């Protein structure tokens, strides 16, 4: 609640989402985000336990982070009996864990051309749906841990990424045209 209040105070409008970096992504936390009117949350792929198709799907264990993180998911609140409450839900985006680790710790931002190529290689060419590739890293990665990484990232976005046919977007815009399933 403090983080949401701080965001609104700094920027003059309510947040529509929150990143929960490797922390409390339990049912009660997700309920609280719904109560606060948040549209979506960003999570690590290792914060998911199980997923399934929306209608009649079989639950699949994904606790090892082994699922498609390039699409949005929806989490439904449930009654005490376990029935989904259709009008109480939040969309969940999961960032690419290995790619995020490579950027934060393995020097993936040493040069913008190889960074853009690495992003391009992370997409599934045979996917039957549009894909959203996302990376989540701590702000101190830029400059503190990796000197000039901010400049590499800026150059990649300005010049290199478009060479690979990648469209840059944000979660909200993507969600507007790609509802969670």
PDB file of C-alpha atoms in Angstrom:
ATOM      1  CA  UNK A   1       0.000   0.000   0.000  1.00  0.00           C
ATOM      2  CA  UNK A   2       2.906   2.313   0.775  1.00  0.00           C
ATOM      3  CA  UNK A   3       4.390   1.716  -2.680  1.00  0.00           C
ATOM      4  CA  UNK A   4       1.096   2.509  -4.409  1.00  0.00           C
ATOM      5  CA  UNK A   5       0.666   5.689  -2.361  1.00  0.00           C
ATOM      6  CA  UNK A   6       4.263   6.718  -3.088  1.00  0.00           C
ATOM      7  CA  UNK A   7       3.749   6.152  -6.828  1.00  0.00           C
ATOM      8  CA  UNK A   8       0.610   8.286  -6.875  1.00  0.00           C
ATOM      9  CA  UNK A   9       2.308  11.036  -4.875  1.00  0.00           C
ATOM     10  CA  UNK A  10       5.331  11.123  -7.184  1.00  0.00           C
ATOM     11  CA  UNK A  11       3.577  10.847 -10.525  1.00  0.00           C
ATOM     12  CA  UNK A  12       0.130  12.312  -9.848  1.00  0.00           C
ATOM     13  CA  UNK A  13      -1.908   9.301 -10.965  1.00  0.00           C
ATOM     14  CA  UNK A  14      -2.686   5.808  -9.728  1.00  0.00           C
ATOM     15  CA  UNK A  15      -0.506   2.878 -10.718  1.00  0.00           C
ATOM     16  CA  UNK A  16      -2.147   0.278 -12.908  1.00  0.00           C
ATOM     17  CA  UNK A  17       0.338  -2.459 -12.066  1.00  0.00           C
ATOM     18  CA  UNK A  18       3.027  -3.621  -9.678  1.00  0.00           C
ATOM     19  CA  UNK A  19       6.178  -5.697 -10.003  1.00  0.00           C
ATOM     20  CA  UNK A  20       6.510  -8.167  -7.139  1.00  0.00           C
ATOM     21  CA  UNK A  21      10.180  -9.150  -7.460  1.00  0.00           C
ATOM     22  CA  UNK A  22      10.597 -12.634  -6.018  1.00  0.00           C
ATOM     23  CA  UNK A  23       8.339 -11.769  -3.094  1.00  0.00           C
ATOM     24  CA  UNK A  24       4.836 -12.246  -1.835  1.00  0.00           C
ATOM     25  CA  UNK A  25       2.780 -13.386  -4.803  1.00  0.00           C
ATOM     26  CA  UNK A  26       0.399 -15.446  -2.705  1.00  0.00           C
ATOM     27  CA  UNK A  27      -3.393 -15.414  -2.956  1.00  0.00           C
ATOM     28  CA  UNK A  28      -3.829 -12.700  -0.328  1.00  0.00           C
ATOM     29  CA  UNK A  29      -1.325 -10.398  -2.019  1.00  0.00           C
ATOM     30  CA  UNK A  30      -3.047 -10.840  -5.382  1.00  0.00           C
ATOM     31  CA  UNK A  31      -6.408 -10.154  -3.709  1.00  0.00           C
ATOM     32  CA  UNK A  32      -4.996  -6.948  -2.274  1.00  0.00           C
ATOM     33  CA  UNK A  33      -3.818  -5.855  -5.730  1.00  0.00           C
ATOM     34  CA  UNK A  34      -7.324  -6.498  -7.096  1.00  0.00           C
ATOM     35  CA  UNK A  35      -8.818  -4.529  -4.202  1.00  0.00           C
ATOM     36  CA  UNK A  36      -6.547  -1.616  -5.110  1.00  0.00           C
ATOM     37  CA  UNK A  37      -7.810  -1.672  -8.698  1.00  0.00           C
ATOM     38  CA  UNK A  38      -4.571  -2.834 -10.296  1.00  0.00           C
ATOM     39  CA  UNK A  39      -4.872  -4.209 -13.801  1.00  0.00           C
ATOM     40  CA  UNK A  40      -1.870  -6.546 -13.765  1.00  0.00           C
ATOM     41  CA  UNK A  41       1.233  -7.656 -11.882  1.00  0.00           C
ATOM     42  CA  UNK A  42       4.684  -8.603 -13.114  1.00  0.00           C
ATOM     43  CA  UNK A  43       6.211 -11.733 -11.631  1.00  0.00           C
ATOM     44  CA  UNK A  44       9.200 -14.003 -11.919  1.00  0.00           C
ATOM     45  CA  UNK A  45       8.489 -17.275 -13.725  1.00  0.00           C
ATOM     46  CA  UNK A  46       9.573 -18.983 -10.508  1.00  0.00           C
ATOM     47  CA  UNK A  47       6.659 -17.405  -8.643  1.00  0.00           C
ATOM     48  CA  UNK A  48       4.086 -19.509 -10.512  1.00  0.00           C
ATOM     49  CA  UNK A  49       3.046 -22.903  -9.209  1.00  0.00           C
ATOM     50  CA  UNK A  50       0.495 -24.205 -11.719  1.00  0.00           C
ATOM     51  CA  UNK A  51      -1.192 -23.039 -14.920  1.00  0.00           C
ATOM     52  CA  UNK A  52      -3.989 -24.287 -17.127  1.00  0.00           C
ATOM     53  CA  UNK A  53      -6.140 -23.226 -20.037  1.00  0.00           C
ATOM     54  CA  UNK A  54      -9.021 -21.038 -18.927  1.00  0.00           C
ATOM     55  CA  UNK A  55     -11.801 -23.497 -19.710  1.00  0.00           C
ATOM     56  CA  UNK A  56     -11.480 -27.164 -18.759  1.00  0.00           C
ATOM     57  CA  UNK A  57      -7.711 -27.251 -18.865  1.00  0.00           C
ATOM     58  CA  UNK A  58      -5.625 -29.658 -16.827  1.00  0.00           C
ATOM     59  CA  UNK A  59      -3.322 -28.062 -14.255  1.00  0.00           C
ATOM     60  CA  UNK A  60       0.371 -28.206 -15.151  1.00  0.00           C
ATOM     61  CA  UNK A  61       3.141 -27.806 -12.585  1.00  0.00           C
ATOM     62  CA  UNK A  62       5.345 -24.868 -13.623  1.00  0.00           C
ATOM     63  CA  UNK A  63       7.111 -24.259 -10.316  1.00  0.00           C
ATOM     64  CA  UNK A  64      10.491 -24.721 -12.042  1.00  0.00           C
ATOM     65  CA  UNK A  65       9.706 -21.778 -14.348  1.00  0.00           C
ATOM     66  CA  UNK A  66       9.149 -24.040 -17.362  1.00  0.00           C
ATOM     67  CA  UNK A  67       6.234 -22.403 -19.190  1.00  0.00           C
ATOM     68  CA  UNK A  68       5.511 -19.814 -21.860  1.00  0.00           C
ATOM     69  CA  UNK A  69       6.332 -16.437 -20.309  1.00  0.00           C
ATOM     70  CA  UNK A  70       5.647 -14.612 -23.572  1.00  0.00           C
ATOM     71  CA  UNK A  71       1.900 -14.314 -22.998  1.00  0.00           C
ATOM     72  CA  UNK A  72      -0.323 -12.888 -20.261  1.00  0.00           C
ATOM     73  CA  UNK A  73      -2.150 -15.096 -17.771  1.00  0.00           C
ATOM     74  CA  UNK A  74      -5.149 -14.384 -15.580  1.00  0.00           C
ATOM     75  CA  UNK A  75      -5.471 -15.231 -11.897  1.00  0.00           C
ATOM     76  CA  UNK A  76      -8.984 -15.554 -10.506  1.00  0.00           C
ATOM     77  CA  UNK A  77      -9.827 -15.080  -6.875  1.00  0.00           C
ATOM     78  CA  UNK A  78     -11.729 -18.030  -5.443  1.00  0.00           C
ATOM     79  CA  UNK A  79     -14.498 -18.582  -2.960  1.00  0.00           C
ATOM     80  CA  UNK A  80     -13.673 -20.505   0.230  1.00  0.00           C
ATOM     81  CA  UNK A  81     -15.084 -23.567  -1.588  1.00  0.00           C
ATOM     82  CA  UNK A  82     -12.596 -23.077  -4.429  1.00  0.00           C
ATOM     83  CA  UNK A  83     -14.920 -21.768  -7.156  1.00  0.00           C
ATOM     84  CA  UNK A  84     -13.453 -18.979  -9.308  1.00  0.00           C
ATOM     85  CA  UNK A  85     -14.926 -15.513  -8.849  1.00  0.00           C
ATOM     86  CA  UNK A  86     -15.083 -14.294 -12.463  1.00  0.00           C
ATOM     87  CA  UNK A  87     -15.333 -10.583 -11.648  1.00  0.00           C
ATOM     88  CA  UNK A  88     -12.290 -10.694  -9.301  1.00  0.00           C
ATOM     89  CA  UNK A  89      -9.181 -11.287 -11.325  1.00  0.00           C
ATOM     90  CA  UNK A  90      -5.808  -9.815 -12.184  1.00  0.00           C
ATOM     91  CA  UNK A  91      -3.589 -10.385 -15.188  1.00  0.00           C
ATOM     92  CA  UNK A  92      -0.110 -11.757 -14.544  1.00  0.00           C
ATOM     93  CA  UNK A  93       2.891 -11.198 -16.789  1.00  0.00           C
ATOM     94  CA  UNK A  94       5.992 -13.302 -16.205  1.00  0.00           C
ATOM     95  CA  UNK A  95       9.375 -12.049 -17.328  1.00  0.00           C
ATOM     96  CA  UNK A  96      11.972 -14.212 -19.062  1.00  0.00           C
ATOM     97  CA  UNK A  97      14.059 -15.511 -16.154  1.00  0.00           C
ATOM     98  CA  UNK A  98      17.198 -16.706 -17.971  1.00  0.00           C
ATOM     99  CA  UNK A  99      17.360 -13.599 -20.148  1.00  0.00           C
ATOM    100  CA  UNK A 100      16.859 -11.314 -17.147  1.00  0.00           C
ATOM    101  CA  UNK A 101      19.662 -13.110 -15.332  1.00  0.00           C
ATOM    102  CA  UNK A 102      21.937 -12.741 -18.358  1.00  0.00           C
ATOM    103  CA  UNK A 103      21.316  -8.991 -18.435  1.00  0.00           C
ATOM    104  CA  UNK A 104      21.726  -8.506 -14.700  1.00  0.00           C
ATOM    105  CA  UNK A 105      24.677 -10.796 -14.022  1.00  0.00           C
ATOM    106  CA  UNK A 106      26.207 -12.244 -17.184  1.00  0.00           C
ATOM    107  CA  UNK A 107      27.164  -9.152 -19.178  1.00  0.00           C
ATOM    108  CA  UNK A 108      24.452  -9.359 -21.840  1.00  0.00           C
ATOM    109  CA  UNK A 109      24.589  -5.555 -22.134  1.00  0.00           C
ATOM    110  CA  UNK A 110      28.244  -5.358 -23.173  1.00  0.00           C
ATOM    111  CA  UNK A 111      27.238  -4.381 -26.708  1.00  0.00           C
ATOM    112  CA  UNK A 112      23.930  -3.347 -28.204  1.00  0.00           C
ATOM    113  CA  UNK A 113      24.103  -5.438 -31.387  1.00  0.00           C
ATOM    114  CA  UNK A 114      24.638  -8.715 -29.534  1.00  0.00           C
ATOM    115  CA  UNK A 115      21.996  -7.733 -26.968  1.00  0.00           C
ATOM    116  CA  UNK A 116      19.432  -7.145 -29.739  1.00  0.00           C
ATOM    117  CA  UNK A 117      20.387 -10.437 -31.382  1.00  0.00           C
ATOM    118  CA  UNK A 118      19.953 -12.204 -28.061  1.00  0.00           C
ATOM    119  CA  UNK A 119      16.469 -10.702 -27.678  1.00  0.00           C
ATOM    120  CA  UNK A 120      15.559 -11.774 -31.195  1.00  0.00           C
ATOM    121  CA  UNK A 121      16.771 -15.301 -30.491  1.00  0.00           C
ATOM    122  CA  UNK A 122      14.549 -15.546 -27.413  1.00  0.00           C
ATOM    123  CA  UNK A 123      11.344 -15.487 -29.477  1.00  0.00           C
ATOM    124  CA  UNK A 124       9.766 -18.798 -30.498  1.00  0.00           C
ATOM    125  CA  UNK A 125       9.620 -18.769 -34.310  1.00  0.00           C
ATOM    126  CA  UNK A 126       6.888 -21.424 -34.485  1.00  0.00           C
ATOM    127  CA  UNK A 127       4.588 -19.813 -31.891  1.00  0.00           C
ATOM    128  CA  UNK A 128       0.933 -19.703 -32.861  1.00  0.00           C
ATOM    129  CA  UNK A 129       0.350 -16.445 -30.978  1.00  0.00           C
ATOM    130  CA  UNK A 130       2.001 -13.051 -30.663  1.00  0.00           C
ATOM    131  CA  UNK A 131       4.742 -12.991 -28.060  1.00  0.00           C
ATOM    132  CA  UNK A 132       5.748 -10.452 -25.444  1.00  0.00           C
ATOM    133  CA  UNK A 133       9.343 -10.796 -24.339  1.00  0.00           C
ATOM    134  CA  UNK A 134       9.998  -9.035 -21.056  1.00  0.00           C
ATOM    135  CA  UNK A 135      13.022  -8.631 -18.857  1.00  0.00           C
ATOM    136  CA  UNK A 136      13.002  -7.520 -15.233  1.00  0.00           C
ATOM    137  CA  UNK A 137      16.190  -6.297 -13.620  1.00  0.00           C
ATOM    138  CA  UNK A 138      17.168  -4.099 -10.738  1.00  0.00           C
ATOM    139  CA  UNK A 139      17.907  -0.455 -11.565  1.00  0.00           C
ATOM    140  CA  UNK A 140      21.389  -0.658 -10.099  1.00  0.00           C
ATOM    141  CA  UNK A 141      22.354  -2.923 -12.999  1.00  0.00           C
ATOM    142  CA  UNK A 142      22.747   0.238 -15.060  1.00  0.00           C
ATOM    143  CA  UNK A 143      25.961   2.025 -14.197  1.00  0.00           C
ATOM    144  CA  UNK A 144      26.559   0.463 -10.808  1.00  0.00           C
ATOM    145  CA  UNK A 145      27.007  -3.220 -11.668  1.00  0.00           C
ATOM    146  CA  UNK A 146      27.648  -2.749 -15.374  1.00  0.00           C
ATOM    147  CA  UNK A 147      29.279   0.531 -16.306  1.00  0.00           C
ATOM    148  CA  UNK A 148      27.656   2.160 -19.362  1.00  0.00           C
ATOM    149  CA  UNK A 149      24.936  -0.518 -19.555  1.00  0.00           C
ATOM    150  CA  UNK A 150      22.390   2.301 -19.674  1.00  0.00           C
ATOM    151  CA  UNK A 151      24.046   3.619 -22.829  1.00  0.00           C
ATOM    152  CA  UNK A 152      24.134   0.142 -24.365  1.00  0.00           C
ATOM    153  CA  UNK A 153      20.435  -0.282 -23.658  1.00  0.00           C
ATOM    154  CA  UNK A 154      19.613   3.144 -25.119  1.00  0.00           C
ATOM    155  CA  UNK A 155      21.596   2.384 -28.279  1.00  0.00           C
ATOM    156  CA  UNK A 156      19.950  -1.015 -28.610  1.00  0.00           C
ATOM    157  CA  UNK A 157      16.464   0.475 -28.410  1.00  0.00           C
ATOM    158  CA  UNK A 158      17.264   3.360 -30.706  1.00  0.00           C
ATOM    159  CA  UNK A 159      19.171   1.458 -33.406  1.00  0.00           C
ATOM    160  CA  UNK A 160      19.626  -2.303 -33.040  1.00  0.00           C
ATOM    161  CA  UNK A 161      16.324  -3.831 -31.930  1.00  0.00           C
ATOM    162  CA  UNK A 162      14.380  -2.569 -34.931  1.00  0.00           C
ATOM    163  CA  UNK A 163      16.889  -4.302 -37.232  1.00  0.00           C
ATOM    164  CA  UNK A 164      15.471  -7.594 -35.907  1.00  0.00           C
ATOM    165  CA  UNK A 165      11.851  -6.652 -36.579  1.00  0.00           C
ATOM    166  CA  UNK A 166      10.986  -6.426 -32.889  1.00  0.00           C
ATOM    167  CA  UNK A 167       8.187  -4.039 -31.955  1.00  0.00           C
ATOM    168  CA  UNK A 168       8.733  -2.302 -28.632  1.00  0.00           C
ATOM    169  CA  UNK A 169       5.617  -1.955 -26.507  1.00  0.00           C
ATOM    170  CA  UNK A 170       4.544  -1.931 -22.876  1.00  0.00           C
ATOM    171  CA  UNK A 171       2.413  -4.315 -20.851  1.00  0.00           C
ATOM    172  CA  UNK A 172      -0.736  -2.165 -20.984  1.00  0.00           C
ATOM    173  CA  UNK A 173      -0.666  -1.722 -24.748  1.00  0.00           C
ATOM    174  CA  UNK A 174       0.017  -5.406 -25.257  1.00  0.00           C
ATOM    175  CA  UNK A 175      -2.815  -6.376 -22.927  1.00  0.00           C
ATOM    176  CA  UNK A 176      -5.251  -4.095 -24.768  1.00  0.00           C
ATOM    177  CA  UNK A 177      -4.914  -6.259 -27.868  1.00  0.00           C
ATOM    178  CA  UNK A 178      -3.935  -9.594 -26.300  1.00  0.00           C
ATOM    179  CA  UNK A 179      -6.280 -10.551 -23.454  1.00  0.00           C
ATOM    180  CA  UNK A 180      -5.036 -13.079 -20.932  1.00  0.00           C
ATOM    181  CA  UNK A 181      -6.115 -16.675 -21.491  1.00  0.00           C
TER     182      UNK A 181
END
